[in-house]
Amino acid sequence: MNDSAHAAPPSTLLDVARQAGVSPSTVSRILNGTARVSDDKRDAVLAAIAHMKFAPNQMAQGLKKGRSMTIGIVVQDISSPFFDESLRGVDDGLKDTGYASVIVSGHWNAQEEADRIRLLLARKVDGIILLSGRISDESVLDFSQQRPIVSTGRALATKSAIGFKLDNEYGAYLAVRHLIELGHRRIAFVAGPANNTDAAERLTGYQRALREADIAIDPKLMAEGDFHEASGMLAMNHLFDTQQQFSAVFAANDLSAYGVRLCLYRKGIRVPDDISLVGFDDLPGSSYTTPPLTTIHQPLYDIGRIATEALLGLINGEAVQAAIPPLELIVRETTRRIR
């Protein structure tokens, strides 16, 4: 006979109360943080919980508080490794909290994002994490009147909405300054979408680094992409087709840099011997490109984890201040000093 047939039934709240010598209501109030009891009584209950390996039903507790014990997460591209890392941080942030997540995609469309948020609210989620997006700050604040929202890519600080953003302009500045310090003066730029705030800020950082070094800004060295691999390859083909001369490329994100790298490989151009290359994001795969990619590290995992902790704080009515680590340059093997 299977040993599991003789396994003891799981301990109940009543068992814990008997073991600790208190009422079941006292155990319940200690678990949900509303009990005003002596330290001895609290210690007795906690000792009984540990001894009996009691695991309270988080969902049942949540329902008693009027909560669904779910949070909604709006990403822009579920297939993107950029969002994978942030979602991993969210997942770790939810461990041992009793919360589950519902993930939807906004596809970089403000109307679709708003529709997805309404869908999540209709499902009675306790709060929402919005990972980037096109929806306006005003809309985020309006939605936060119904449920707390934490959003990345924007600066917000109210009792029901927290937002934090990275300094994209400074990150791009670091990337281009690195190339300038290696002696490069003809630096091509594969930009992001023209209507994307992050892309616009990275363009500004690229231009600031050039101006500080007294390097003329040449519009012919700037090719627009869309943050995907294919656009990086097409942008590089355009620069070569128009016979531009450059010794380095700054791509507005790592996925674009992957496309740039493939284009250079197909043309027999060596990285970094012939052309240096810098990306932006530090995706997990960037450590394993050939050669490993020099890039700007975004704390993608930390963004997801910190956003989750901030949202749980808002749900519990706490005063929340969210701070994320700064961007930093990660030098690998795709850049070299020019001769």
mmCIF file of C-alpha atoms in Angstrom:
data_model
loop_
_atom_site.group_PDB
_atom_site.id
_atom_site.type_symbol
_atom_site.label_atom_id
_atom_site.label_comp_id
_atom_site.label_asym_id
_atom_site.label_seq_id
_atom_site.Cartn_x
_atom_site.Cartn_y
_atom_site.Cartn_z
ATOM 1 C CA MET A 1 0.000 0.000 0.000
ATOM 2 C CA ASN A 2 1.198 3.494 -0.838
ATOM 3 C CA ASP A 3 2.657 5.334 2.175
ATOM 4 C CA SER A 4 0.656 8.401 1.187
ATOM 5 C CA ALA A 5 -2.493 6.544 2.230
ATOM 6 C CA HIS A 6 -1.341 6.825 5.859
ATOM 7 C CA ALA A 7 -0.241 10.468 5.606
ATOM 8 C CA ALA A 8 -1.657 12.679 8.322
ATOM 9 C CA PRO A 9 -4.279 15.181 7.200
ATOM 10 C CA PRO A 10 -3.034 18.764 6.922
ATOM 11 C CA SER A 11 -3.241 20.862 10.075
ATOM 12 C CA THR A 12 -6.113 23.292 10.389
ATOM 13 C CA LEU A 13 -6.442 26.697 12.020
ATOM 14 C CA LEU A 14 -8.385 24.972 14.841
ATOM 15 C CA ASP A 15 -5.452 22.581 15.421
ATOM 16 C CA VAL A 16 -3.076 25.535 15.704
ATOM 17 C CA ALA A 17 -5.410 27.255 18.177
ATOM 18 C CA ARG A 18 -5.571 24.177 20.391
ATOM 19 C CA GLN A 19 -1.801 23.709 20.279
ATOM 20 C CA ALA A 20 -1.197 27.365 21.230
ATOM 21 C CA GLY A 21 -3.967 27.509 23.826
ATOM 22 C CA VAL A 22 -5.807 30.384 22.163
ATOM 23 C CA SER A 23 -9.065 30.846 20.280
ATOM 24 C CA PRO A 24 -9.270 30.248 16.520
ATOM 25 C CA SER A 25 -10.203 33.915 16.033
ATOM 26 C CA THR A 26 -6.962 34.942 17.727
ATOM 27 C CA VAL A 27 -4.958 32.771 15.332
ATOM 28 C CA SER A 28 -6.833 34.273 12.399
ATOM 29 C CA ARG A 29 -6.212 37.831 13.573
ATOM 30 C CA ILE A 30 -2.506 37.135 14.099
ATOM 31 C CA LEU A 31 -2.274 35.722 10.580
ATOM 32 C CA ASN A 32 -3.922 38.726 8.958
ATOM 33 C CA GLY A 33 -2.034 41.229 11.098
ATOM 34 C CA THR A 34 -4.984 42.697 13.023
ATOM 35 C CA ALA A 35 -4.458 41.070 16.418
ATOM 36 C CA ARG A 36 -3.528 43.041 19.509
ATOM 37 C CA VAL A 37 -2.120 40.326 21.744
ATOM 38 C CA SER A 38 0.813 39.846 24.097
ATOM 39 C CA ASP A 39 4.181 38.811 22.740
ATOM 40 C CA ASP A 40 3.903 35.508 24.609
ATOM 41 C CA LYS A 41 0.593 34.661 22.976
ATOM 42 C CA ARG A 42 1.881 35.668 19.525
ATOM 43 C CA ASP A 43 5.035 33.588 20.021
ATOM 44 C CA ALA A 44 2.930 30.594 21.071
ATOM 45 C CA VAL A 45 0.820 30.833 17.927
ATOM 46 C CA LEU A 46 3.848 31.235 15.654
ATOM 47 C CA ALA A 47 5.561 28.278 17.347
ATOM 48 C CA ALA A 48 2.465 26.136 16.851
ATOM 49 C CA ILE A 49 2.275 27.144 13.184
ATOM 50 C CA ALA A 50 5.918 26.175 12.667
ATOM 51 C CA HIS A 51 5.586 22.901 14.594
ATOM 52 C CA MET A 52 2.462 21.813 12.768
ATOM 53 C CA LYS A 53 3.641 23.109 9.359
ATOM 54 C CA PHE A 54 0.351 24.951 9.037
ATOM 55 C CA ALA A 55 -0.197 26.637 5.646
ATOM 56 C CA PRO A 56 -3.154 29.039 5.690
ATOM 57 C CA ASN A 57 -5.395 29.191 2.659
ATOM 58 C CA GLN A 58 -4.252 32.433 1.066
ATOM 59 C CA MET A 59 -7.159 32.577 -1.363
ATOM 60 C CA ALA A 60 -9.725 32.154 1.389
ATOM 61 C CA GLN A 61 -8.036 34.879 3.420
ATOM 62 C CA GLY A 62 -8.058 37.144 0.408
ATOM 63 C CA LEU A 63 -11.745 36.601 -0.278
ATOM 64 C CA LYS A 64 -12.552 37.526 3.324
ATOM 65 C CA LYS A 65 -10.736 40.818 2.717
ATOM 66 C CA GLY A 66 -12.596 41.378 -0.552
ATOM 67 C CA ARG A 67 -9.599 40.481 -2.687
ATOM 68 C CA SER A 68 -9.229 38.170 -5.673
ATOM 69 C CA MET A 69 -5.550 37.449 -4.923
ATOM 70 C CA THR A 70 -4.690 38.117 -8.565
ATOM 71 C CA ILE A 71 -2.789 40.960 -10.209
ATOM 72 C CA GLY A 72 -2.917 41.944 -13.856
ATOM 73 C CA ILE A 73 0.192 42.495 -15.935
ATOM 74 C CA VAL A 74 0.114 44.402 -19.221
ATOM 75 C CA VAL A 75 3.135 43.780 -21.445
ATOM 76 C CA GLN A 76 3.599 45.023 -25.003
ATOM 77 C CA ASP A 77 5.068 41.960 -26.700
ATOM 78 C CA ILE A 78 4.764 38.608 -24.965
ATOM 79 C CA SER A 79 7.311 37.071 -27.350
ATOM 80 C CA SER A 80 10.032 39.636 -26.536
ATOM 81 C CA PRO A 81 12.973 38.583 -24.332
ATOM 82 C CA PHE A 82 12.905 42.165 -22.975
ATOM 83 C CA PHE A 83 9.593 41.464 -21.254
ATOM 84 C CA ASP A 84 10.602 37.894 -20.354
ATOM 85 C CA GLU A 85 13.190 39.201 -17.899
ATOM 86 C CA SER A 86 10.783 41.661 -16.286
ATOM 87 C CA LEU A 87 8.126 38.956 -15.985
ATOM 88 C CA ARG A 88 10.663 36.718 -14.256
ATOM 89 C CA GLY A 89 11.132 39.494 -11.717
ATOM 90 C CA VAL A 90 7.360 39.771 -11.269
ATOM 91 C CA ASP A 91 7.107 36.024 -10.738
ATOM 92 C CA ASP A 92 9.800 36.054 -8.060
ATOM 93 C CA GLY A 93 8.189 39.080 -6.427
ATOM 94 C CA LEU A 94 4.928 37.129 -6.067
ATOM 95 C CA LYS A 95 6.510 34.062 -4.451
ATOM 96 C CA ASP A 96 4.955 33.120 -1.116
ATOM 97 C CA THR A 97 2.426 35.975 -1.326
ATOM 98 C CA GLY A 98 -0.561 33.869 -2.383
ATOM 99 C CA TYR A 99 -1.006 36.037 -5.472
ATOM 100 C CA ALA A 100 -1.315 34.799 -9.044
ATOM 101 C CA SER A 101 -0.847 36.870 -12.197
ATOM 102 C CA VAL A 102 -2.928 37.377 -15.328
ATOM 103 C CA ILE A 103 -0.832 38.506 -18.311
ATOM 104 C CA VAL A 104 -2.208 40.382 -21.314
ATOM 105 C CA SER A 105 -0.557 42.227 -24.207
ATOM 106 C CA GLY A 106 -1.087 45.820 -25.333
ATOM 107 C CA HIS A 107 0.943 45.499 -28.573
ATOM 108 C CA TRP A 108 2.251 49.070 -28.294
ATOM 109 C CA ASN A 109 -1.244 50.416 -28.984
ATOM 110 C CA ALA A 110 -2.787 52.886 -26.530
ATOM 111 C CA GLN A 111 -6.380 51.869 -27.285
ATOM 112 C CA GLU A 112 -5.577 48.182 -26.932
ATOM 113 C CA GLU A 113 -3.755 48.824 -23.654
ATOM 114 C CA ALA A 114 -6.788 50.651 -22.291
ATOM 115 C CA ASP A 115 -9.065 47.806 -23.390
ATOM 116 C CA ARG A 116 -6.825 45.251 -21.696
ATOM 117 C CA ILE A 117 -6.784 47.256 -18.470
ATOM 118 C CA ARG A 118 -10.605 47.410 -18.528
ATOM 119 C CA LEU A 119 -10.660 43.644 -19.054
ATOM 120 C CA LEU A 120 -8.415 43.106 -16.032
ATOM 121 C CA LEU A 121 -10.527 45.438 -13.906
ATOM 122 C CA ALA A 122 -13.651 43.520 -14.940
ATOM 123 C CA ARG A 123 -11.942 40.363 -13.681
ATOM 124 C CA LYS A 124 -11.532 42.046 -10.281
ATOM 125 C CA VAL A 125 -7.735 41.945 -10.133
ATOM 126 C CA ASP A 126 -6.369 43.606 -6.990
ATOM 127 C CA GLY A 127 -3.875 45.729 -8.913
ATOM 128 C CA ILE A 128 -2.142 46.150 -12.252
ATOM 129 C CA ILE A 129 1.479 46.328 -13.429
ATOM 130 C CA LEU A 130 1.877 48.159 -16.735
ATOM 131 C CA LEU A 131 5.237 47.355 -18.321
ATOM 132 C CA SER A 132 5.904 50.281 -20.668
ATOM 133 C CA GLY A 133 3.285 51.276 -23.194
ATOM 134 C CA ARG A 134 1.619 54.126 -25.062
ATOM 135 C CA ILE A 135 -1.313 54.914 -22.774
ATOM 136 C CA SER A 136 -1.237 58.461 -21.345
ATOM 137 C CA ASP A 137 -0.375 59.325 -17.748
ATOM 138 C CA GLU A 138 -3.866 60.803 -17.372
ATOM 139 C CA SER A 139 -5.448 57.472 -18.353
ATOM 140 C CA VAL A 140 -3.239 55.582 -15.901
ATOM 141 C CA LEU A 141 -4.301 57.920 -13.107
ATOM 142 C CA ASP A 142 -7.967 57.513 -14.065
ATOM 143 C CA PHE A 143 -7.732 53.721 -14.008
ATOM 144 C CA SER A 144 -5.868 53.826 -10.685
ATOM 145 C CA GLN A 145 -9.006 55.227 -9.069
ATOM 146 C CA GLN A 146 -10.433 51.718 -9.453
ATOM 147 C CA ARG A 147 -7.372 49.614 -8.618
ATOM 148 C CA PRO A 148 -3.737 50.448 -7.775
ATOM 149 C CA ILE A 149 -1.382 50.614 -10.747
ATOM 150 C CA VAL A 150 2.403 50.502 -11.000
ATOM 151 C CA SER A 151 3.760 51.522 -14.382
ATOM 152 C CA THR A 152 7.247 51.573 -15.848
ATOM 153 C CA GLY A 153 8.421 54.164 -18.331
ATOM 154 C CA ARG A 154 6.733 57.121 -16.645
ATOM 155 C CA ALA A 155 7.069 59.215 -13.480
ATOM 156 C CA LEU A 156 4.030 58.985 -11.194
ATOM 157 C CA ALA A 157 3.654 59.228 -7.429
ATOM 158 C CA THR A 158 0.155 59.097 -5.944
ATOM 159 C CA LYS A 159 -1.529 56.935 -3.311
ATOM 160 C CA SER A 160 -2.894 54.634 -6.004
ATOM 161 C CA ALA A 161 -0.391 54.957 -8.872
ATOM 162 C CA ILE A 162 3.396 54.664 -8.867
ATOM 163 C CA GLY A 163 5.565 55.085 -11.935
ATOM 164 C CA PHE A 164 9.294 54.952 -12.480
ATOM 165 C CA LYS A 165 11.428 55.312 -15.566
ATOM 166 C CA LEU A 166 14.992 54.753 -16.605
ATOM 167 C CA ASP A 167 17.236 57.498 -17.932
ATOM 168 C CA ASN A 168 17.350 56.390 -21.559
ATOM 169 C CA GLU A 169 19.068 59.578 -22.643
ATOM 170 C CA TYR A 170 21.936 58.973 -20.225
ATOM 171 C CA GLY A 171 22.226 55.318 -21.230
ATOM 172 C CA ALA A 172 22.613 56.234 -24.896
ATOM 173 C CA TYR A 173 25.094 58.933 -23.928
ATOM 174 C CA LEU A 174 27.195 56.309 -22.104
ATOM 175 C CA ALA A 175 27.160 54.026 -25.148
ATOM 176 C CA VAL A 176 28.280 56.679 -27.610
ATOM 177 C CA ARG A 177 30.817 58.210 -25.227
ATOM 178 C CA HIS A 178 32.390 54.752 -24.897
ATOM 179 C CA LEU A 179 32.839 54.617 -28.674
ATOM 180 C CA ILE A 180 34.223 58.155 -28.787
ATOM 181 C CA GLU A 181 36.727 57.322 -26.050
ATOM 182 C CA LEU A 182 37.907 54.437 -28.252
ATOM 183 C CA GLY A 183 38.652 56.954 -31.006
ATOM 184 C CA HIS A 184 35.542 56.574 -33.164
ATOM 185 C CA ARG A 185 34.168 59.724 -34.802
ATOM 186 C CA ARG A 186 31.957 58.340 -37.567
ATOM 187 C CA ILE A 187 29.330 56.562 -35.453
ATOM 188 C CA ALA A 188 26.185 55.294 -37.150
ATOM 189 C CA PHE A 189 22.937 55.082 -35.186
ATOM 190 C CA VAL A 190 20.166 52.546 -35.705
ATOM 191 C CA ALA A 191 17.240 54.289 -34.021
ATOM 192 C CA GLY A 192 13.987 52.977 -32.614
ATOM 193 C CA PRO A 193 10.464 53.874 -33.774
ATOM 194 C CA ALA A 194 9.978 57.607 -34.274
ATOM 195 C CA ASN A 195 6.850 57.690 -32.076
ATOM 196 C CA ASN A 196 8.444 55.823 -29.150
ATOM 197 C CA THR A 197 9.517 57.884 -26.121
ATOM 198 C CA ASP A 198 12.419 55.591 -25.193
ATOM 199 C CA ALA A 199 13.717 55.724 -28.767
ATOM 200 C CA ALA A 200 13.498 59.526 -28.835
ATOM 201 C CA GLU A 201 15.439 59.791 -25.575
ATOM 202 C CA ARG A 202 18.160 57.474 -26.884
ATOM 203 C CA LEU A 203 18.480 59.616 -30.002
ATOM 204 C CA THR A 204 18.942 62.646 -27.752
ATOM 205 C CA GLY A 205 21.680 60.845 -25.806
ATOM 206 C CA TYR A 206 23.452 59.881 -29.033
ATOM 207 C CA GLN A 207 23.416 63.485 -30.196
ATOM 208 C CA ARG A 208 24.549 64.888 -26.834
ATOM 209 C CA ALA A 209 27.622 62.652 -26.762
ATOM 210 C CA LEU A 210 28.592 63.758 -30.272
ATOM 211 C CA ARG A 211 28.105 67.457 -29.495
ATOM 212 C CA GLU A 212 30.195 67.235 -26.317
ATOM 213 C CA ALA A 213 33.027 65.733 -28.377
ATOM 214 C CA ASP A 214 32.692 68.422 -31.076
ATOM 215 C CA ILE A 215 31.652 65.803 -33.605
ATOM 216 C CA ALA A 216 29.225 67.012 -36.246
ATOM 217 C CA ILE A 217 25.820 65.293 -36.203
ATOM 218 C CA ASP A 218 25.323 63.720 -39.621
ATOM 219 C CA PRO A 219 21.669 62.797 -40.350
ATOM 220 C CA LYS A 220 22.876 60.436 -43.080
ATOM 221 C CA LEU A 221 24.423 58.219 -40.374
ATOM 222 C CA MET A 222 21.054 57.785 -38.633
ATOM 223 C CA ALA A 223 18.705 55.050 -39.833
ATOM 224 C CA GLU A 224 15.317 54.390 -38.282
ATOM 225 C CA GLY A 225 14.435 50.919 -36.982
ATOM 226 C CA ASP A 226 11.592 49.449 -34.962
ATOM 227 C CA PHE A 227 13.406 47.708 -32.073
ATOM 228 C CA HIS A 228 13.299 44.321 -33.881
ATOM 229 C CA GLU A 229 16.096 42.267 -35.424
ATOM 230 C CA ALA A 230 14.967 42.645 -39.032
ATOM 231 C CA SER A 231 14.931 46.430 -38.773
ATOM 232 C CA GLY A 232 18.541 46.423 -37.595
ATOM 233 C CA MET A 233 19.570 44.446 -40.632
ATOM 234 C CA LEU A 234 17.552 46.666 -42.999
ATOM 235 C CA ALA A 235 18.939 49.837 -41.422
ATOM 236 C CA MET A 236 22.496 48.637 -41.984
ATOM 237 C CA ASN A 237 21.748 47.688 -45.571
ATOM 238 C CA HIS A 238 20.403 51.209 -46.088
ATOM 239 C CA LEU A 239 23.597 52.760 -44.690
ATOM 240 C CA PHE A 240 25.726 50.619 -46.989
ATOM 241 C CA ASP A 241 23.469 51.232 -50.004
ATOM 242 C CA THR A 242 23.878 54.990 -49.510
ATOM 243 C CA GLN A 243 27.651 54.482 -49.188
ATOM 244 C CA GLN A 244 28.027 55.936 -45.713
ATOM 245 C CA GLN A 245 31.444 55.688 -44.067
ATOM 246 C CA PHE A 246 31.566 54.768 -40.356
ATOM 247 C CA SER A 247 33.718 52.799 -37.932
ATOM 248 C CA ALA A 248 31.135 52.086 -35.246
ATOM 249 C CA VAL A 249 27.407 51.507 -34.797
ATOM 250 C CA PHE A 250 25.182 52.257 -31.820
ATOM 251 C CA ALA A 251 21.898 50.324 -32.017
ATOM 252 C CA ALA A 252 18.988 51.629 -29.938
ATOM 253 C CA ASN A 253 18.342 48.167 -28.481
ATOM 254 C CA ASP A 254 19.942 44.740 -28.413
ATOM 255 C CA LEU A 255 17.478 43.146 -30.834
ATOM 256 C CA SER A 256 18.375 45.766 -33.445
ATOM 257 C CA ALA A 257 22.055 45.127 -32.695
ATOM 258 C CA TYR A 258 21.521 41.428 -33.472
ATOM 259 C CA GLY A 259 20.215 42.409 -36.909
ATOM 260 C CA VAL A 260 23.151 44.776 -37.412
ATOM 261 C CA ARG A 261 25.554 41.969 -36.512
ATOM 262 C CA LEU A 262 23.959 39.594 -39.024
ATOM 263 C CA CYS A 263 24.182 42.193 -41.797
ATOM 264 C CA LEU A 264 27.869 42.804 -41.058
ATOM 265 C CA TYR A 265 28.557 39.068 -40.992
ATOM 266 C CA ARG A 266 26.925 38.561 -44.382
ATOM 267 C CA LYS A 267 29.019 41.352 -45.859
ATOM 268 C CA GLY A 268 32.220 39.854 -44.479
ATOM 269 C CA ILE A 269 32.769 42.781 -42.090
ATOM 270 C CA ARG A 270 34.443 41.772 -38.842
ATOM 271 C CA VAL A 271 33.229 42.910 -35.413
ATOM 272 C CA PRO A 272 35.025 44.602 -33.759
ATOM 273 C CA ASP A 273 38.111 44.525 -36.042
ATOM 274 C CA ASP A 274 36.410 46.492 -38.830
ATOM 275 C CA ILE A 275 33.377 47.998 -37.094
ATOM 276 C CA SER A 276 32.555 48.309 -33.387
ATOM 277 C CA LEU A 277 29.011 47.695 -32.183
ATOM 278 C CA VAL A 278 27.082 48.699 -29.034
ATOM 279 C CA GLY A 279 23.506 47.765 -28.103
ATOM 280 C CA PHE A 280 21.074 48.777 -25.393
ATOM 281 C CA ASP A 281 19.186 46.527 -22.906
ATOM 282 C CA ASP A 282 21.643 43.743 -22.041
ATOM 283 C CA LEU A 283 19.248 40.943 -22.881
ATOM 284 C CA PRO A 284 20.282 37.484 -21.603
ATOM 285 C CA GLY A 285 21.300 36.412 -25.114
ATOM 286 C CA SER A 286 23.698 39.324 -25.518
ATOM 287 C CA SER A 287 26.312 37.522 -23.442
ATOM 288 C CA TYR A 288 26.290 34.697 -26.005
ATOM 289 C CA THR A 289 26.392 36.495 -29.360
ATOM 290 C CA THR A 290 29.485 36.091 -31.510
ATOM 291 C CA PRO A 291 31.313 38.006 -30.204
ATOM 292 C CA PRO A 292 29.517 38.860 -26.926
ATOM 293 C CA LEU A 293 27.783 42.231 -27.242
ATOM 294 C CA THR A 294 28.890 45.442 -25.543
ATOM 295 C CA THR A 295 25.667 47.064 -24.377
ATOM 296 C CA ILE A 296 23.848 49.238 -21.857
ATOM 297 C CA HIS A 297 22.505 47.155 -18.992
ATOM 298 C CA GLN A 298 18.881 47.731 -18.090
ATOM 299 C CA PRO A 299 17.900 46.096 -14.756
ATOM 300 C CA LEU A 300 14.990 44.288 -16.405
ATOM 301 C CA TYR A 301 14.614 41.628 -13.715
ATOM 302 C CA ASP A 302 14.807 44.250 -10.960
ATOM 303 C CA ILE A 303 12.176 46.338 -12.727
ATOM 304 C CA GLY A 304 9.693 43.459 -12.556
ATOM 305 C CA ARG A 305 10.492 42.545 -8.957
ATOM 306 C CA ILE A 306 10.441 46.126 -7.659
ATOM 307 C CA ALA A 307 7.235 46.921 -9.541
ATOM 308 C CA THR A 308 5.610 43.892 -7.924
ATOM 309 C CA GLU A 309 6.737 44.854 -4.432
ATOM 310 C CA ALA A 310 5.479 48.400 -4.999
ATOM 311 C CA LEU A 311 2.085 47.170 -6.208
ATOM 312 C CA LEU A 312 1.634 44.864 -3.227
ATOM 313 C CA GLY A 313 2.449 47.819 -0.998
ATOM 314 C CA LEU A 314 -0.201 49.953 -2.700
ATOM 315 C CA ILE A 315 -2.751 47.138 -2.383
ATOM 316 C CA ASN A 316 -2.057 47.016 1.359
ATOM 317 C CA GLY A 317 -2.441 50.773 1.687
ATOM 318 C CA GLU A 318 1.234 51.433 2.383
ATOM 319 C CA ALA A 319 3.223 54.503 1.402
ATOM 320 C CA VAL A 320 5.433 53.321 -1.445
ATOM 321 C CA GLN A 321 8.603 54.723 -2.960
ATOM 322 C CA ALA A 322 10.033 52.715 -5.837
ATOM 323 C CA ALA A 323 13.675 53.106 -6.854
ATOM 324 C CA ILE A 324 15.478 51.012 -9.453
ATOM 325 C CA PRO A 325 19.200 50.602 -10.136
ATOM 326 C CA PRO A 326 20.720 52.958 -12.729
ATOM 327 C CA LEU A 327 21.752 52.021 -16.246
ATOM 328 C CA GLU A 328 25.360 50.992 -16.773
ATOM 329 C CA LEU A 329 27.718 50.239 -19.631
ATOM 330 C CA ILE A 330 28.696 46.577 -19.975
ATOM 331 C CA VAL A 331 31.874 46.271 -22.065
ATOM 332 C CA ARG A 332 32.253 42.918 -23.782
ATOM 333 C CA GLU A 333 33.903 42.057 -27.094
ATOM 334 C CA THR A 334 32.157 44.011 -29.879
ATOM 335 C CA THR A 335 34.092 47.267 -29.362
ATOM 336 C CA ARG A 336 37.767 48.085 -29.799
ATOM 337 C CA ARG A 337 40.023 51.118 -29.987
ATOM 338 C CA ILE A 338 40.289 52.465 -33.504
ATOM 339 C CA ARG A 339 43.743 52.571 -35.101
#
